Coordinates of C-alpha atoms (C1' of nucleotides) in Angstrom, one line a residue:
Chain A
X385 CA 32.7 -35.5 57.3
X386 CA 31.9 -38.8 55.7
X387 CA 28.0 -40.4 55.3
X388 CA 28.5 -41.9 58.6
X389 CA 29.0 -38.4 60.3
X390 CA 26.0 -37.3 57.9
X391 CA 23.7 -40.4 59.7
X392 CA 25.0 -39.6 63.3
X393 CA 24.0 -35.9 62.7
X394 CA 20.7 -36.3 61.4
X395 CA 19.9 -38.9 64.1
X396 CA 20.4 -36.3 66.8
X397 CA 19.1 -33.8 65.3
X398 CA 15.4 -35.1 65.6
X399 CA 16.9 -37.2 69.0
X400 CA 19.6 -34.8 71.1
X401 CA 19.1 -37.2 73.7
X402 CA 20.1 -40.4 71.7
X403 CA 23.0 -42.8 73.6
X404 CA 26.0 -43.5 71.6
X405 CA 25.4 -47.5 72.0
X406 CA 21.9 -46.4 70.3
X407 CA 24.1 -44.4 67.4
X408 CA 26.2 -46.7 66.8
X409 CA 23.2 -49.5 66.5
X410 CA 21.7 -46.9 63.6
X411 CA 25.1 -46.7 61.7
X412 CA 26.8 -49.8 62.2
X413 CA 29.3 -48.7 64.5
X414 CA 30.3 -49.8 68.5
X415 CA 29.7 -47.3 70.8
X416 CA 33.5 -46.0 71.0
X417 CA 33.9 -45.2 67.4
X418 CA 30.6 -43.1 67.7
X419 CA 31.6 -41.2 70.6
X420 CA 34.9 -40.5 68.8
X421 CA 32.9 -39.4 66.1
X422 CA 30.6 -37.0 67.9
X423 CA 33.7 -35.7 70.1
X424 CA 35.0 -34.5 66.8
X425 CA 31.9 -33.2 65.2
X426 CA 31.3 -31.1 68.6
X427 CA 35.1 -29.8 68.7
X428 CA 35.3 -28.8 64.8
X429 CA 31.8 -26.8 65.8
X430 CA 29.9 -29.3 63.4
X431 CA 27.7 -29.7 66.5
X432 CA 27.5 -26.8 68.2
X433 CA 24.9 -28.0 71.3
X434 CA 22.2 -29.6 72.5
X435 CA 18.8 -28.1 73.0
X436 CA 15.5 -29.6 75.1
X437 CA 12.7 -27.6 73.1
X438 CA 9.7 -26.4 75.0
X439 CA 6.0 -25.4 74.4
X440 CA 6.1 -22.0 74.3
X441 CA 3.2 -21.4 76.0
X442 CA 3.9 -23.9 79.0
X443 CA 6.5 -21.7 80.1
X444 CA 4.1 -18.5 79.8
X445 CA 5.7 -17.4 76.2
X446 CA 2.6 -17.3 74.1
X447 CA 3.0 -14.3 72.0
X448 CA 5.6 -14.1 69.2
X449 CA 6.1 -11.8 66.8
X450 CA 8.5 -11.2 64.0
X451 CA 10.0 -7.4 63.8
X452 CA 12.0 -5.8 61.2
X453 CA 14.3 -2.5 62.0
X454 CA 15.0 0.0 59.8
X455 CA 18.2 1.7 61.1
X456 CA 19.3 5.2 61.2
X457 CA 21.7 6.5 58.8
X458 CA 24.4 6.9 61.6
X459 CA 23.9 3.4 63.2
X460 CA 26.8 0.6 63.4
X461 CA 25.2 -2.7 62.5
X462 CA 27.0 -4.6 65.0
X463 CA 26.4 -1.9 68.0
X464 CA 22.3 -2.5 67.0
X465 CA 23.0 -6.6 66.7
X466 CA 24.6 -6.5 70.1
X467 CA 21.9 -4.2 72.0
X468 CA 19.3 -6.4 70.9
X469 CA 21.0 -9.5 71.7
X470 CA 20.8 -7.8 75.3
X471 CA 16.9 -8.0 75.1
X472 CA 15.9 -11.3 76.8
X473 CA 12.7 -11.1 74.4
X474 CA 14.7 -11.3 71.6
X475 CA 14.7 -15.3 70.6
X476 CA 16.6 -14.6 66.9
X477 CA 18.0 -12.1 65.1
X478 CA 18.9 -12.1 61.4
X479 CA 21.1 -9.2 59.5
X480 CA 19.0 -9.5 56.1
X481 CA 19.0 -8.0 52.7
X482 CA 16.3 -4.7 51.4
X483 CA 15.6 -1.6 53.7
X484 CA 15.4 -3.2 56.9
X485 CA 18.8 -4.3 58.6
X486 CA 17.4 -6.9 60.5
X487 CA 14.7 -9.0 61.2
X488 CA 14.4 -10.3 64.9
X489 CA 12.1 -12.8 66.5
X490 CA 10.3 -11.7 69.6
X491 CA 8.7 -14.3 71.9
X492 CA 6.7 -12.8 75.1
X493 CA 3.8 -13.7 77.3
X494 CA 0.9 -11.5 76.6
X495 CA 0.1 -8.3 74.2
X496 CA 1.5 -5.6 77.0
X497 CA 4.7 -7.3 76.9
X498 CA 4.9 -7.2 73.4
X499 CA 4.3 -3.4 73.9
X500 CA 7.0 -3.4 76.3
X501 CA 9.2 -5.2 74.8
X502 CA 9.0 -3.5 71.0
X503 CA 9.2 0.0 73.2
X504 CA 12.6 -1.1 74.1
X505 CA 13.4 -2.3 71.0
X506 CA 13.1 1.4 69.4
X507 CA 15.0 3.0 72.4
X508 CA 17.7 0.8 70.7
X509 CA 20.2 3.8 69.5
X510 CA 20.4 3.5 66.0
X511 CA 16.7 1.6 65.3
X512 CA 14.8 4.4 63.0
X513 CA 11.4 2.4 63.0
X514 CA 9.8 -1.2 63.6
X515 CA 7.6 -3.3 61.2
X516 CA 5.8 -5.6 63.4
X517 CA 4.2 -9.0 62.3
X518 CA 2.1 -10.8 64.8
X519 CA 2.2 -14.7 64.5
X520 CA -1.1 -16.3 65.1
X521 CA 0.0 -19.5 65.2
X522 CA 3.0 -21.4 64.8
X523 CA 2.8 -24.6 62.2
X524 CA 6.1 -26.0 62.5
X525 CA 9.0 -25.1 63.2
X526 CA 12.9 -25.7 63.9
X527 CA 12.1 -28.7 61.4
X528 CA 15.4 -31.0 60.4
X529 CA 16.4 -29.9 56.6
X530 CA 18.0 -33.4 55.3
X531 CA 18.7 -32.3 52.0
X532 CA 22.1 -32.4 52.8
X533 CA 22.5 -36.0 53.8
X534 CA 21.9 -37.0 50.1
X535 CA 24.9 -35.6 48.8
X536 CA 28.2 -36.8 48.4
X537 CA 30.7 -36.4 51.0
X538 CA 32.8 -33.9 49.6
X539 CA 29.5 -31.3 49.0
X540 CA 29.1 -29.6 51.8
X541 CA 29.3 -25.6 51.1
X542 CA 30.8 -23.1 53.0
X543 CA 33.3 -24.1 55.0
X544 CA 34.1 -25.6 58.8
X545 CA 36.2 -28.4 57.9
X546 CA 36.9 -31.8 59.7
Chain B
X1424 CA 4.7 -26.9 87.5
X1425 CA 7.1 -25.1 90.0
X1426 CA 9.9 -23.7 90.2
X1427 CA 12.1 -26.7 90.3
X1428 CA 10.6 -27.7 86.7
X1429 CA 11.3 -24.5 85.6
X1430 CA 14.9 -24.6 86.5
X1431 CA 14.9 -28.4 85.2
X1432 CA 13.9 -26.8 82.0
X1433 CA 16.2 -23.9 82.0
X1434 CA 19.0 -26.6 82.1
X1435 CA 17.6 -28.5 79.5
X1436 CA 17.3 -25.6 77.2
X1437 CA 21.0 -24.6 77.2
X1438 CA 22.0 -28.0 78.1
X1439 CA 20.1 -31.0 76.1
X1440 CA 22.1 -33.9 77.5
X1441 CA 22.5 -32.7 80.9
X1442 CA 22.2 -36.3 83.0
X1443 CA 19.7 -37.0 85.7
X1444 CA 22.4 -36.7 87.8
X1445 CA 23.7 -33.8 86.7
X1446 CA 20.0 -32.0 87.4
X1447 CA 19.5 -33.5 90.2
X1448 CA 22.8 -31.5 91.7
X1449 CA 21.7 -28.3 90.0
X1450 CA 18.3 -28.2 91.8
X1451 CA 19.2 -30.0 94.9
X1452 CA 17.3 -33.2 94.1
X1453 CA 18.2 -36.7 94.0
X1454 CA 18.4 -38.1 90.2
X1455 CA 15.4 -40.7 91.0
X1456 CA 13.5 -37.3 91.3
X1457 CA 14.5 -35.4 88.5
X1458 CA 14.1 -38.6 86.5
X1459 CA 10.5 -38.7 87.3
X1460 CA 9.5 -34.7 87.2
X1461 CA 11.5 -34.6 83.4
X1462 CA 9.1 -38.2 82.4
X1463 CA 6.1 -35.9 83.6
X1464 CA 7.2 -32.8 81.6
X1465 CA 7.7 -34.9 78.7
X1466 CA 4.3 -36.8 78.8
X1467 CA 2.6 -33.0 79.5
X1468 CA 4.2 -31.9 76.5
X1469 CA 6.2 -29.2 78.1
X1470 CA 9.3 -30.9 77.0
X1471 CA 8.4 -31.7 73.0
X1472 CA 12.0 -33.2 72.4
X1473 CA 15.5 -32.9 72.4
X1474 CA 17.9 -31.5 69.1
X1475 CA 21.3 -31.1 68.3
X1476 CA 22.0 -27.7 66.9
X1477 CA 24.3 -27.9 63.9
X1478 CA 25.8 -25.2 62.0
X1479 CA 24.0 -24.7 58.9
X1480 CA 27.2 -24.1 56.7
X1481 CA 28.9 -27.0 57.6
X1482 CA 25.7 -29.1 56.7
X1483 CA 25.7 -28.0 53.4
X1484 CA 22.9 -24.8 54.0
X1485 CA 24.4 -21.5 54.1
X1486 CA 21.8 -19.6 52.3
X1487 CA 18.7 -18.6 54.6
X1488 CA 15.5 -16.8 54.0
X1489 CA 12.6 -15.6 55.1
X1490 CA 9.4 -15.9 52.9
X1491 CA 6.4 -14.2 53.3
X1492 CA 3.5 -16.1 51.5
X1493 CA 0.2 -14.1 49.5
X1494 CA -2.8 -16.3 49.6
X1495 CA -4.8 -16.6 46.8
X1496 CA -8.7 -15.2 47.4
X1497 CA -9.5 -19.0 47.2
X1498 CA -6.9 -20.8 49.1
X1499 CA -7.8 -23.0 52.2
X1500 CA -4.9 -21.7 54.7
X1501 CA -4.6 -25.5 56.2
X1502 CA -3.5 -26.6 53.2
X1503 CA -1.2 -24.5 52.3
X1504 CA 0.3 -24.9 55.5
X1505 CA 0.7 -28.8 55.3
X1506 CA 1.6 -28.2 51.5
X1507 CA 4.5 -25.9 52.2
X1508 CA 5.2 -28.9 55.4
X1509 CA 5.8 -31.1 52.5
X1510 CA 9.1 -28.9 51.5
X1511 CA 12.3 -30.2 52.5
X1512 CA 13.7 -26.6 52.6
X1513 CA 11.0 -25.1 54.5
X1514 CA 12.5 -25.2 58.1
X1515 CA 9.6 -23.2 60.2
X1516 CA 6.5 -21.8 58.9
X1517 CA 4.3 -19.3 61.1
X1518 CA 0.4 -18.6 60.1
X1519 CA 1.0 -14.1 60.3
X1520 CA -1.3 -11.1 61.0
X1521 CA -1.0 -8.5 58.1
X1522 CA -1.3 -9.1 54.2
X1523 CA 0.9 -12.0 54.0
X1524 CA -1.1 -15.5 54.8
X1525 CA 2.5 -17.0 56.2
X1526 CA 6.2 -16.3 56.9
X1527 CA 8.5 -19.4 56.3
X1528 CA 12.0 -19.7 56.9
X1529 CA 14.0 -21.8 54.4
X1530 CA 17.3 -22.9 54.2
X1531 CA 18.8 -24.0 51.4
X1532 CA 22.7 -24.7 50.4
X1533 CA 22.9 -22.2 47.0
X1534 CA 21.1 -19.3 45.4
X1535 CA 20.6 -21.4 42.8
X1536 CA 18.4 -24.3 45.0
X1537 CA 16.8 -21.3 46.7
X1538 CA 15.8 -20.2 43.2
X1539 CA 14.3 -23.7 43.1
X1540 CA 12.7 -23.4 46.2
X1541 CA 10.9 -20.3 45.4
X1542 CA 9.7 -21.9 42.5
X1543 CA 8.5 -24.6 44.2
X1544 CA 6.5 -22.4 46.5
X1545 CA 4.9 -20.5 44.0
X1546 CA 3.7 -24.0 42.2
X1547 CA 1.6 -24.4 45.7
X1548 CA -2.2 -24.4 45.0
X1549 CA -3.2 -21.4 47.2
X1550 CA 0.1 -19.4 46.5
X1551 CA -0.6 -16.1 44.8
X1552 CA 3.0 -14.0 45.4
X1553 CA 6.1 -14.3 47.8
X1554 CA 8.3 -12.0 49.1
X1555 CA 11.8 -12.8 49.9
X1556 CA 14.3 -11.5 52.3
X1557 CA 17.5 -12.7 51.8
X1558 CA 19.8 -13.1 55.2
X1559 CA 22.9 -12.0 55.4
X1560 CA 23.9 -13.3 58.5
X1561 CA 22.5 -14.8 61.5
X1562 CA 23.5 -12.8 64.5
X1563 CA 21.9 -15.7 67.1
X1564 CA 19.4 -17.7 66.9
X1565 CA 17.2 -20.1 69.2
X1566 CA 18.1 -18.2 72.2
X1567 CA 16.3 -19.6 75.3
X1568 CA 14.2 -16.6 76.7
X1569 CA 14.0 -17.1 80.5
X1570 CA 11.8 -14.3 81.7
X1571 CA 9.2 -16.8 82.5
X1572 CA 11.9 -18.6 85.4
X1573 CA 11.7 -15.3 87.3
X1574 CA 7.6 -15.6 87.3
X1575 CA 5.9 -17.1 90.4
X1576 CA 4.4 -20.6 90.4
X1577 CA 0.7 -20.3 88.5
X1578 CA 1.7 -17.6 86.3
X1579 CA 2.4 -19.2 83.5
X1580 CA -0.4 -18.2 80.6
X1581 CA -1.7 -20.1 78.3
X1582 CA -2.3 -23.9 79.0
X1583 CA -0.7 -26.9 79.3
X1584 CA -1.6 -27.6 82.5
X1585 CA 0.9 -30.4 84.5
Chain C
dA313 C1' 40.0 -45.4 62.3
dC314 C1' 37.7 -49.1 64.5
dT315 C1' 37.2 -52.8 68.1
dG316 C1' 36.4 -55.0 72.5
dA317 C1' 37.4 -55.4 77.4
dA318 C1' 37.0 -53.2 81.7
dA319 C1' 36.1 -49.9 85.1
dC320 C1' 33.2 -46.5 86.2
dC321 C1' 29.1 -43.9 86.4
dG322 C1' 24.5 -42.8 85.5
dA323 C1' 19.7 -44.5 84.4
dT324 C1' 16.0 -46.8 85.9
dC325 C1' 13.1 -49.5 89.0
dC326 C1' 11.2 -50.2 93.4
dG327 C1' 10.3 -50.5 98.3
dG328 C1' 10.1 -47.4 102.0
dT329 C1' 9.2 -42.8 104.1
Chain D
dA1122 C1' 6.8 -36.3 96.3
dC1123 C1' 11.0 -37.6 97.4
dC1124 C1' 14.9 -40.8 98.8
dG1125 C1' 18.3 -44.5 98.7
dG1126 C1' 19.7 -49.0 97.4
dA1127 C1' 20.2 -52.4 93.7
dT1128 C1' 20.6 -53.6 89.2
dC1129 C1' 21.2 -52.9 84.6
dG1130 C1' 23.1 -50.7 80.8
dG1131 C1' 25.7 -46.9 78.9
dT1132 C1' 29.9 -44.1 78.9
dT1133 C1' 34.5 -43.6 78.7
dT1134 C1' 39.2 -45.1 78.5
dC1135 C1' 42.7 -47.9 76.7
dA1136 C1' 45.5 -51.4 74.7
dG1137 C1' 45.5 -53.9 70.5
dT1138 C1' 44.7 -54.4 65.4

DNA sequence: ACTGAAACCGATCCGGT
DNA sequence: ACCGGATCGGTTTCAGT
């Protein structure tokens, strides 16, 4: 993971769709060497896919809501993570720190789904209660963090190496 | 918008660089076809763009959380919106229901820069308190939601007409 | 680890239905 | 709206450095 992987990432991060001959334009590379590049960022799980991201509301998803779940005292963590990864509703969930156990994001059409949806949610064995937070609107989102492409190569924290 | 566009768009959520081609076979059309009904989703703004999905660890960002923001009485929520669009770290913001003005999600590589970044937010004009939930882990994350693919043809709510 | 050539395949344009 | 052919350019492989 050198500043040339750093450049490829960051270029399709805000471009998924960008061609290796257009890569290797950006970073001074022929095409090959890119694709050799990416090849090994995607099989070390650097990159883990590609995404096309969608208006929410084109595709009838207008409603989102953020949800915290307090568990019961007998529940397994990863037996609630799993049942609400079964919920199609159910865009993201994060395992957080304080008195919930997790925060999930919800995405739905209209207001009766969200009823629906946070019904099943609590039918979830070992969810005690929901804390529901309705987003109005969405400013941004999903946004590129870059800070990392500043640092020197050795810096990244945390593991997955290359 | 039909039902071919919807499965176009399914594809394109799991699979980002799926080729013309490749579409084309998944929804029985030729390539020439898809090619034109993806240009049209784009230029809708159904399709707002195309990411790679990186793991956040390996970029150097293993710390997440999620900050709900306390306006001041004063504050203009606009700006504080494009103010908090001016942090790096600050990877989604959402304008919420309830006592908090905001909930951002930011992602940082330390506790010690997301000590920095709290202070940072604070320093906003408009800011009174934050409240900070660490996450411990992310369980998923982004998940496409396809209830709407099941929906017939005009259903979708909302706008964005094609 | 990168290059450049070469074969292959897909993207893109366009005339026709 | 879709197709199919033609062309152009990109992808992918590979031998060479």
């Amino acid at each position: 993971m050198d500043h040339v992987d750093r450049k490829i990432i960051a270029e399709l991060r805000t471009n998924g769709r960008a061609s290796y001959a257009e890569l290797g334009r950006t970073v001074g590379l022929s095409a090959s060497s890119v694709h050799e590049r990416v090849g090994k960022l995607e099989a070390a799980g650097v990159i883990t896919g590609y995404h096309a991201v969608v208006d929410a509301r084109a595709v009838g998803l207008g409603v989102t809501a953020l949800v915290g779940i307090q568990p019961t005292d007998t529940a397994s963590d990863d037996d609630v993570a799993v049942a609400l990864g079964e919920l199609d509703e159910v865009e993201s969930c994060y395992a957080v720190a304080g008195d919930e156990a997790f925060v999930v994001k919800v995405r739905v059409g209209t207001v009766d789904d969200l009823e629906l949806a946070l019904g099943r949610l609590r039918r979830i064995d070992g969810v005690a209660r929901t804390h529901t937070t309705v987003v109005l609107s969405t400013r941004f989102e999903g946004r590129p963090n870059n800070t990392s492409l500043g640092r020197p190569a050795g810096d990244a924290r945390g593991g997955v190496a290359s």
